[in-house]
Amino acid sequence: MDNITLLTKHHKAAVLETALAESGFTLTTIDAFDTDQLGTFTGEQQRTKSQLNTALQKAQLGAQLGNTRYGLGSEGSFGPDPFIGMTPWNIEVLAWWDAQTEHAVYAMIQGPETNYSQKSVSSIDEAKQFLAQVKFPEHGIIIGTNNDSYFNKDVQTLEMALEILQPLLAVAPVWLETDMRAHRNPTRMRMIGKCALKLAHNLKCLCPMCTQRGFVASAQIPGAICESCGAETRYPRAELLSCSACGHKEERLLNSFAPANRCDFCNP
Ligand SMILES: [Zn+2]
Ligand SMILES: [Zn+2]
């Protein structure tokens, strides 16, 4: 087993270590480094890099500070779904870094499994409704924004929340939002666990040319043939597997044929 280091203040190890052990890695965590420096969900610190690059930076810092060859980085993001923009959406990225060969392998998972939500509430009833809806106190909440004097990311119980909210709501509406930090959000923690399984899979896919890890699909290639009229469609025909170490590429067939409802001629 090789050692791999994860920087986390948010207790992510439990959902990662089994999948990593399966790939031959023993996970060590360092909680002394403040990963919030690289960006928080609540705006005190804006993330300056892309989600992928932030995960990579964390993995590189992990290897460096843990003095291990390998590092692991985790970075989540939340927002509206990419289709119609109506449903909350979570994207989780894990980056695996080999400092010796300077090779990175990523895994990404996304979906609507999140309680991501925020609301300005004007009454205790409204507040209680929001808290129930986001599954507080099993899931954490945040009271106020980082500009408010009463900004609070550590409310643990309903009693405590109401005690804080009562006097504030007597004066003005209060901003409430879900805490998306992994240790305060079991739903997100499960998504990170799923992402770890995908990473374990990606680490097992070796490049047939150079045997480096992470020989996985990097793109889909359109062009499946319509099952009804025989025209070429935009439906994916194949996926492109590529190696970021040596540049080797291979196509893997996904669908020879596309359903007629995905054809621009049959279903314009
Ligand atoms: Zn057709
Ligand atoms: Zn290769």
mmCIF file of C-alpha atoms and ligand atoms in Angstrom:
data_model
loop_
_atom_site.group_PDB
_atom_site.id
_atom_site.type_symbol
_atom_site.label_atom_id
_atom_site.label_comp_id
_atom_site.label_asym_id
_atom_site.label_seq_id
_atom_site.Cartn_x
_atom_site.Cartn_y
_atom_site.Cartn_z
ATOM 1 C CA MET A 1 0.000 0.000 0.000
ATOM 2 C CA ASP A 2 1.179 3.527 -0.813
ATOM 3 C CA ASN A 3 0.467 6.515 1.393
ATOM 4 C CA ILE A 4 -1.700 9.314 0.055
ATOM 5 C CA THR A 5 -2.348 12.588 1.888
ATOM 6 C CA LEU A 6 -5.591 14.535 2.041
ATOM 7 C CA LEU A 7 -5.867 18.023 3.493
ATOM 8 C CA THR A 8 -9.247 18.416 5.124
ATOM 9 C CA LYS A 9 -10.833 20.269 7.982
ATOM 10 C CA HIS A 10 -14.134 18.664 7.130
ATOM 11 C CA HIS A 11 -13.729 14.996 8.085
ATOM 12 C CA LYS A 12 -13.898 13.619 4.560
ATOM 13 C CA ALA A 13 -11.604 10.646 5.218
ATOM 14 C CA ALA A 14 -14.351 8.242 6.318
ATOM 15 C CA VAL A 15 -16.083 8.215 2.921
ATOM 16 C CA LEU A 16 -12.815 8.113 0.950
ATOM 17 C CA GLU A 17 -10.568 5.585 2.658
ATOM 18 C CA THR A 18 -12.348 2.361 1.636
ATOM 19 C CA ALA A 19 -12.389 3.229 -2.061
ATOM 20 C CA LEU A 20 -8.752 4.322 -1.898
ATOM 21 C CA ALA A 21 -7.684 1.176 -0.061
ATOM 22 C CA GLU A 22 -9.209 -0.760 -2.945
ATOM 23 C CA SER A 23 -6.847 1.131 -5.273
ATOM 24 C CA GLY A 24 -3.856 0.382 -3.056
ATOM 25 C CA PHE A 25 -3.639 3.592 -1.024
ATOM 26 C CA THR A 26 -3.609 4.243 2.686
ATOM 27 C CA LEU A 27 -5.158 7.617 3.411
ATOM 28 C CA THR A 28 -3.554 10.024 5.860
ATOM 29 C CA THR A 29 -5.256 13.319 6.650
ATOM 30 C CA ILE A 30 -3.793 16.654 7.664
ATOM 31 C CA ASP A 31 -6.229 19.032 9.301
ATOM 32 C CA ALA A 32 -3.674 21.698 10.215
ATOM 33 C CA PHE A 33 -3.800 23.364 6.797
ATOM 34 C CA ASP A 34 -6.751 25.712 6.358
ATOM 35 C CA THR A 35 -8.279 24.603 3.040
ATOM 36 C CA ASP A 36 -10.745 27.496 3.412
ATOM 37 C CA GLN A 37 -7.872 29.695 2.159
ATOM 38 C CA LEU A 38 -8.556 28.175 -1.253
ATOM 39 C CA GLY A 39 -12.210 29.176 -1.213
ATOM 40 C CA THR A 40 -15.323 28.900 0.937
ATOM 41 C CA PHE A 41 -18.942 28.407 -0.072
ATOM 42 C CA THR A 42 -20.039 31.443 1.925
ATOM 43 C CA GLY A 43 -17.960 34.147 0.296
ATOM 44 C CA GLU A 44 -15.425 34.989 3.032
ATOM 45 C CA GLN A 45 -12.824 33.644 0.625
ATOM 46 C CA GLN A 46 -13.573 33.468 -3.106
ATOM 47 C CA ARG A 47 -12.193 30.504 -4.992
ATOM 48 C CA THR A 48 -9.742 31.851 -7.588
ATOM 49 C CA LYS A 49 -9.186 28.727 -9.700
ATOM 50 C CA SER A 50 -11.578 26.376 -11.480
ATOM 51 C CA GLN A 51 -13.088 23.539 -9.472
ATOM 52 C CA LEU A 52 -10.779 21.015 -11.157
ATOM 53 C CA ASN A 53 -7.665 23.106 -10.568
ATOM 54 C CA THR A 54 -8.611 23.790 -6.949
ATOM 55 C CA ALA A 55 -8.966 20.032 -6.352
ATOM 56 C CA LEU A 56 -5.575 19.532 -8.020
ATOM 57 C CA GLN A 57 -3.970 22.290 -5.951
ATOM 58 C CA LYS A 58 -5.269 20.644 -2.765
ATOM 59 C CA ALA A 59 -3.903 17.266 -3.916
ATOM 60 C CA GLN A 60 -0.489 18.800 -4.672
ATOM 61 C CA LEU A 61 -0.411 20.591 -1.316
ATOM 62 C CA GLY A 62 -1.416 17.325 0.348
ATOM 63 C CA ALA A 63 1.514 15.430 -1.142
ATOM 64 C CA GLN A 64 3.860 18.295 -0.280
ATOM 65 C CA LEU A 65 2.756 18.876 3.319
ATOM 66 C CA GLY A 66 2.264 15.174 4.031
ATOM 67 C CA ASN A 67 5.634 14.413 2.474
ATOM 68 C CA THR A 68 4.074 11.587 0.459
ATOM 69 C CA ARG A 69 4.416 10.751 -3.215
ATOM 70 C CA TYR A 70 0.631 10.892 -3.644
ATOM 71 C CA GLY A 71 -1.928 13.546 -2.727
ATOM 72 C CA LEU A 72 -5.711 13.698 -2.847
ATOM 73 C CA GLY A 73 -7.865 16.811 -3.235
ATOM 74 C CA SER A 74 -11.635 17.260 -3.004
ATOM 75 C CA GLU A 75 -13.648 20.229 -4.227
ATOM 76 C CA GLY A 76 -17.405 20.647 -4.508
ATOM 77 C CA SER A 77 -19.594 23.199 -6.217
ATOM 78 C CA PHE A 78 -23.295 24.006 -6.052
ATOM 79 C CA GLY A 79 -25.685 25.896 -8.240
ATOM 80 C CA PRO A 80 -28.687 25.481 -10.504
ATOM 81 C CA ASP A 81 -28.855 22.372 -12.705
ATOM 82 C CA PRO A 82 -27.214 22.709 -16.154
ATOM 83 C CA PHE A 83 -30.407 21.771 -18.051
ATOM 84 C CA ILE A 84 -33.185 24.173 -17.118
ATOM 85 C CA GLY A 85 -31.607 25.886 -14.133
ATOM 86 C CA MET A 86 -34.489 25.143 -11.775
ATOM 87 C CA THR A 87 -33.133 22.361 -9.546
ATOM 88 C CA PRO A 88 -30.208 22.621 -7.124
ATOM 89 C CA TRP A 89 -27.207 20.725 -8.433
ATOM 90 C CA ASN A 90 -23.998 19.383 -6.895
ATOM 91 C CA ILE A 91 -20.730 18.727 -8.735
ATOM 92 C CA GLU A 92 -18.005 16.899 -6.802
ATOM 93 C CA VAL A 93 -14.442 16.556 -8.037
ATOM 94 C CA LEU A 94 -11.618 14.450 -6.645
ATOM 95 C CA ALA A 95 -8.054 14.885 -7.858
ATOM 96 C CA TRP A 96 -5.333 12.286 -7.352
ATOM 97 C CA TRP A 97 -1.764 13.493 -7.745
ATOM 98 C CA ASP A 98 1.482 11.596 -8.194
ATOM 99 C CA ALA A 99 4.249 14.057 -7.358
ATOM 100 C CA GLN A 100 6.950 11.777 -8.754
ATOM 101 C CA THR A 101 5.588 11.486 -12.292
ATOM 102 C CA GLU A 102 3.575 14.746 -11.998
ATOM 103 C CA HIS A 103 0.503 12.893 -13.174
ATOM 104 C CA ALA A 104 -3.073 13.715 -12.161
ATOM 105 C CA VAL A 105 -6.203 11.560 -12.334
ATOM 106 C CA TYR A 106 -9.632 13.078 -11.764
ATOM 107 C CA ALA A 107 -13.105 11.841 -10.976
ATOM 108 C CA MET A 108 -16.248 13.918 -11.243
ATOM 109 C CA ILE A 109 -19.774 13.141 -10.204
ATOM 110 C CA GLN A 110 -22.831 15.362 -10.407
ATOM 111 C CA GLY A 111 -26.523 15.292 -9.720
ATOM 112 C CA PRO A 112 -29.551 16.787 -7.984
ATOM 113 C CA GLU A 113 -28.879 14.934 -4.704
ATOM 114 C CA THR A 114 -28.361 18.017 -2.561
ATOM 115 C CA ASN A 115 -30.224 20.133 -0.016
ATOM 116 C CA TYR A 116 -28.467 23.276 -1.369
ATOM 117 C CA SER A 117 -30.862 26.111 -0.586
ATOM 118 C CA GLN A 118 -31.026 29.649 0.758
ATOM 119 C CA LYS A 119 -33.811 31.946 1.840
ATOM 120 C CA SER A 120 -34.489 35.272 3.480
ATOM 121 C CA VAL A 121 -37.023 34.556 6.235
ATOM 122 C CA SER A 122 -39.243 37.099 7.985
ATOM 123 C CA SER A 123 -40.838 35.068 10.746
ATOM 124 C CA ILE A 124 -40.084 32.220 13.112
ATOM 125 C CA ASP A 125 -42.626 30.051 11.292
ATOM 126 C CA GLU A 126 -40.903 30.678 7.982
ATOM 127 C CA ALA A 127 -37.542 29.929 9.585
ATOM 128 C CA LYS A 128 -38.825 26.669 11.099
ATOM 129 C CA GLN A 129 -40.213 25.637 7.728
ATOM 130 C CA PHE A 130 -36.860 26.275 6.029
ATOM 131 C CA LEU A 131 -34.944 24.404 8.726
ATOM 132 C CA ALA A 132 -37.216 21.363 8.387
ATOM 133 C CA GLN A 133 -37.005 21.453 4.596
ATOM 134 C CA VAL A 134 -33.179 21.377 4.574
ATOM 135 C CA LYS A 135 -33.117 18.586 7.197
ATOM 136 C CA PHE A 136 -31.610 20.628 10.027
ATOM 137 C CA PRO A 137 -30.072 19.674 12.453
ATOM 138 C CA GLU A 138 -28.903 16.473 10.700
ATOM 139 C CA HIS A 139 -27.634 18.923 8.046
ATOM 140 C CA GLY A 140 -25.951 22.159 9.104
ATOM 141 C CA ILE A 141 -27.267 25.636 8.379
ATOM 142 C CA ILE A 142 -25.711 29.086 8.309
ATOM 143 C CA ILE A 143 -27.382 32.154 9.759
ATOM 144 C CA GLY A 144 -26.721 35.461 7.996
ATOM 145 C CA THR A 145 -24.153 36.342 5.341
ATOM 146 C CA ASN A 146 -20.493 37.046 5.970
ATOM 147 C CA ASN A 147 -21.355 40.773 6.064
ATOM 148 C CA ASP A 148 -23.688 40.327 9.041
ATOM 149 C CA SER A 149 -22.397 40.814 12.587
ATOM 150 C CA TYR A 150 -24.378 37.722 13.622
ATOM 151 C CA PHE A 151 -22.964 35.476 10.829
ATOM 152 C CA ASN A 152 -22.971 31.984 12.345
ATOM 153 C CA LYS A 153 -21.772 28.693 10.844
ATOM 154 C CA ASP A 154 -21.904 26.667 14.051
ATOM 155 C CA VAL A 155 -25.538 26.355 15.045
ATOM 156 C CA GLN A 156 -26.042 22.801 16.286
ATOM 157 C CA THR A 157 -29.603 22.477 17.584
ATOM 158 C CA LEU A 158 -33.064 23.787 16.767
ATOM 159 C CA GLU A 159 -33.230 25.348 20.222
ATOM 160 C CA MET A 160 -29.987 27.229 19.584
ATOM 161 C CA ALA A 161 -31.144 28.346 16.121
ATOM 162 C CA LEU A 162 -34.436 29.723 17.424
ATOM 163 C CA GLU A 163 -32.721 31.475 20.306
ATOM 164 C CA ILE A 164 -30.492 33.322 17.825
ATOM 165 C CA LEU A 165 -33.266 33.974 15.300
ATOM 166 C CA GLN A 166 -35.985 35.289 17.614
ATOM 167 C CA PRO A 167 -34.378 38.665 18.478
ATOM 168 C CA LEU A 168 -33.014 39.116 14.932
ATOM 169 C CA LEU A 169 -36.403 38.502 13.310
ATOM 170 C CA ALA A 170 -38.007 41.030 15.638
ATOM 171 C CA VAL A 171 -35.936 43.673 13.800
ATOM 172 C CA ALA A 172 -35.506 42.532 10.185
ATOM 173 C CA PRO A 173 -35.591 39.508 7.837
ATOM 174 C CA VAL A 174 -32.694 37.068 8.219
ATOM 175 C CA TRP A 175 -30.759 35.215 5.536
ATOM 176 C CA LEU A 176 -30.574 31.448 6.041
ATOM 177 C CA GLU A 177 -28.647 28.975 3.955
ATOM 178 C CA THR A 178 -27.572 25.364 3.969
ATOM 179 C CA ASP A 179 -24.043 24.610 5.136
ATOM 180 C CA MET A 180 -22.356 22.781 2.258
ATOM 181 C CA ARG A 181 -19.180 21.852 4.141
ATOM 182 C CA ALA A 182 -18.908 18.064 4.026
ATOM 183 C CA HIS A 183 -18.862 17.452 7.790
ATOM 184 C CA ARG A 184 -22.086 19.437 8.168
ATOM 185 C CA ASN A 185 -23.818 17.930 5.154
ATOM 186 C CA PRO A 186 -24.415 14.150 5.051
ATOM 187 C CA THR A 187 -26.004 14.373 1.584
ATOM 188 C CA ARG A 188 -22.851 15.968 0.175
ATOM 189 C CA MET A 189 -20.711 13.454 2.062
ATOM 190 C CA ARG A 190 -22.538 10.653 0.227
ATOM 191 C CA MET A 191 -21.817 12.354 -3.115
ATOM 192 C CA ILE A 192 -18.113 12.547 -2.194
ATOM 193 C CA GLY A 193 -18.276 8.828 -1.368
ATOM 194 C CA LYS A 194 -19.733 8.110 -4.825
ATOM 195 C CA CYS A 195 -17.020 10.228 -6.394
ATOM 196 C CA ALA A 196 -14.409 8.177 -4.508
ATOM 197 C CA LEU A 197 -15.759 4.978 -6.093
ATOM 198 C CA LYS A 198 -15.422 6.574 -9.501
ATOM 199 C CA LEU A 199 -11.876 7.683 -8.708
ATOM 200 C CA ALA A 200 -11.002 4.141 -7.612
ATOM 201 C CA HIS A 201 -12.316 2.913 -10.964
ATOM 202 C CA ASN A 202 -10.404 5.565 -12.936
ATOM 203 C CA LEU A 203 -7.183 4.719 -11.093
ATOM 204 C CA LYS A 204 -7.559 1.094 -12.206
ATOM 205 C CA CYS A 205 -7.885 2.035 -15.904
ATOM 206 C CA LEU A 206 -4.320 1.866 -17.200
ATOM 207 C CA CYS A 207 -3.094 3.318 -20.470
ATOM 208 C CA PRO A 208 -2.349 0.430 -22.901
ATOM 209 C CA MET A 209 0.668 2.348 -24.244
ATOM 210 C CA CYS A 210 2.440 3.690 -21.150
ATOM 211 C CA THR A 211 0.530 1.910 -18.287
ATOM 212 C CA GLN A 212 -0.101 5.228 -16.529
ATOM 213 C CA ARG A 213 -3.314 5.394 -14.462
ATOM 214 C CA GLY A 214 -6.471 7.203 -15.498
ATOM 215 C CA PHE A 215 -7.048 6.046 -19.077
ATOM 216 C CA VAL A 216 -10.707 7.098 -19.143
ATOM 217 C CA ALA A 217 -13.227 8.824 -21.373
ATOM 218 C CA SER A 218 -12.383 12.468 -21.971
ATOM 219 C CA ALA A 219 -15.068 13.218 -24.563
ATOM 220 C CA GLN A 220 -18.025 11.778 -26.426
ATOM 221 C CA ILE A 221 -18.075 11.554 -30.202
ATOM 222 C CA PRO A 222 -21.440 12.192 -31.884
ATOM 223 C CA GLY A 223 -22.572 10.412 -35.045
ATOM 224 C CA ALA A 224 -24.710 7.357 -34.168
ATOM 225 C CA ILE A 225 -26.912 6.329 -37.122
ATOM 226 C CA CYS A 226 -30.676 6.902 -36.820
ATOM 227 C CA GLU A 227 -32.411 3.536 -36.384
ATOM 228 C CA SER A 228 -35.298 4.720 -38.539
ATOM 229 C CA CYS A 229 -33.910 6.760 -41.464
ATOM 230 C CA GLY A 230 -30.210 5.949 -41.367
ATOM 231 C CA ALA A 231 -29.027 9.553 -41.102
ATOM 232 C CA GLU A 232 -26.060 10.470 -38.943
ATOM 233 C CA THR A 233 -27.247 12.075 -35.670
ATOM 234 C CA ARG A 234 -25.709 14.109 -32.862
ATOM 235 C CA TYR A 235 -26.364 11.178 -30.514
ATOM 236 C CA PRO A 236 -23.056 9.792 -29.115
ATOM 237 C CA ARG A 237 -21.556 7.055 -31.251
ATOM 238 C CA ALA A 238 -18.397 6.541 -29.224
ATOM 239 C CA GLU A 239 -16.366 7.894 -26.362
ATOM 240 C CA LEU A 240 -12.794 8.999 -26.615
ATOM 241 C CA LEU A 241 -10.425 7.499 -24.059
ATOM 242 C CA SER A 242 -7.226 9.443 -23.648
ATOM 243 C CA CYS A 243 -4.034 9.329 -21.637
ATOM 244 C CA SER A 244 -2.891 12.661 -20.243
ATOM 245 C CA ALA A 245 0.617 11.245 -19.726
ATOM 246 C CA CYS A 246 1.566 10.028 -23.225
ATOM 247 C CA GLY A 247 -1.298 11.378 -25.331
ATOM 248 C CA HIS A 248 -2.502 7.958 -26.520
ATOM 249 C CA LYS A 249 -6.158 7.967 -27.622
ATOM 250 C CA GLU A 250 -8.683 5.234 -28.369
ATOM 251 C CA GLU A 251 -12.320 5.257 -29.362
ATOM 252 C CA ARG A 252 -14.765 2.955 -27.612
ATOM 253 C CA LEU A 253 -18.081 2.315 -29.324
ATOM 254 C CA LEU A 254 -21.130 3.377 -27.297
ATOM 255 C CA ASN A 255 -24.066 3.183 -29.741
ATOM 256 C CA SER A 256 -24.129 2.145 -33.387
ATOM 257 C CA PHE A 257 -27.696 3.379 -33.644
ATOM 258 C CA ALA A 258 -29.610 6.344 -32.247
ATOM 259 C CA PRO A 259 -33.307 6.253 -31.312
ATOM 260 C CA ALA A 260 -35.472 8.033 -33.912
ATOM 261 C CA ASN A 261 -36.547 10.643 -31.352
ATOM 262 C CA ARG A 262 -32.919 11.849 -31.197
ATOM 263 C CA CYS A 263 -32.732 12.289 -34.980
ATOM 264 C CA ASP A 264 -33.016 15.796 -36.466
ATOM 265 C CA PHE A 265 -34.798 14.416 -39.553
ATOM 266 C CA CYS A 266 -37.287 12.057 -37.862
ATOM 267 C CA ASN A 267 -37.881 14.345 -34.881
ATOM 268 C CA PRO A 268 -37.043 17.865 -36.061
HETATM 269 ZN ZN ZN B 1 -33.974 9.595 -38.553
HETATM 270 ZN ZN ZN B 2 -0.277 6.665 -21.834
#
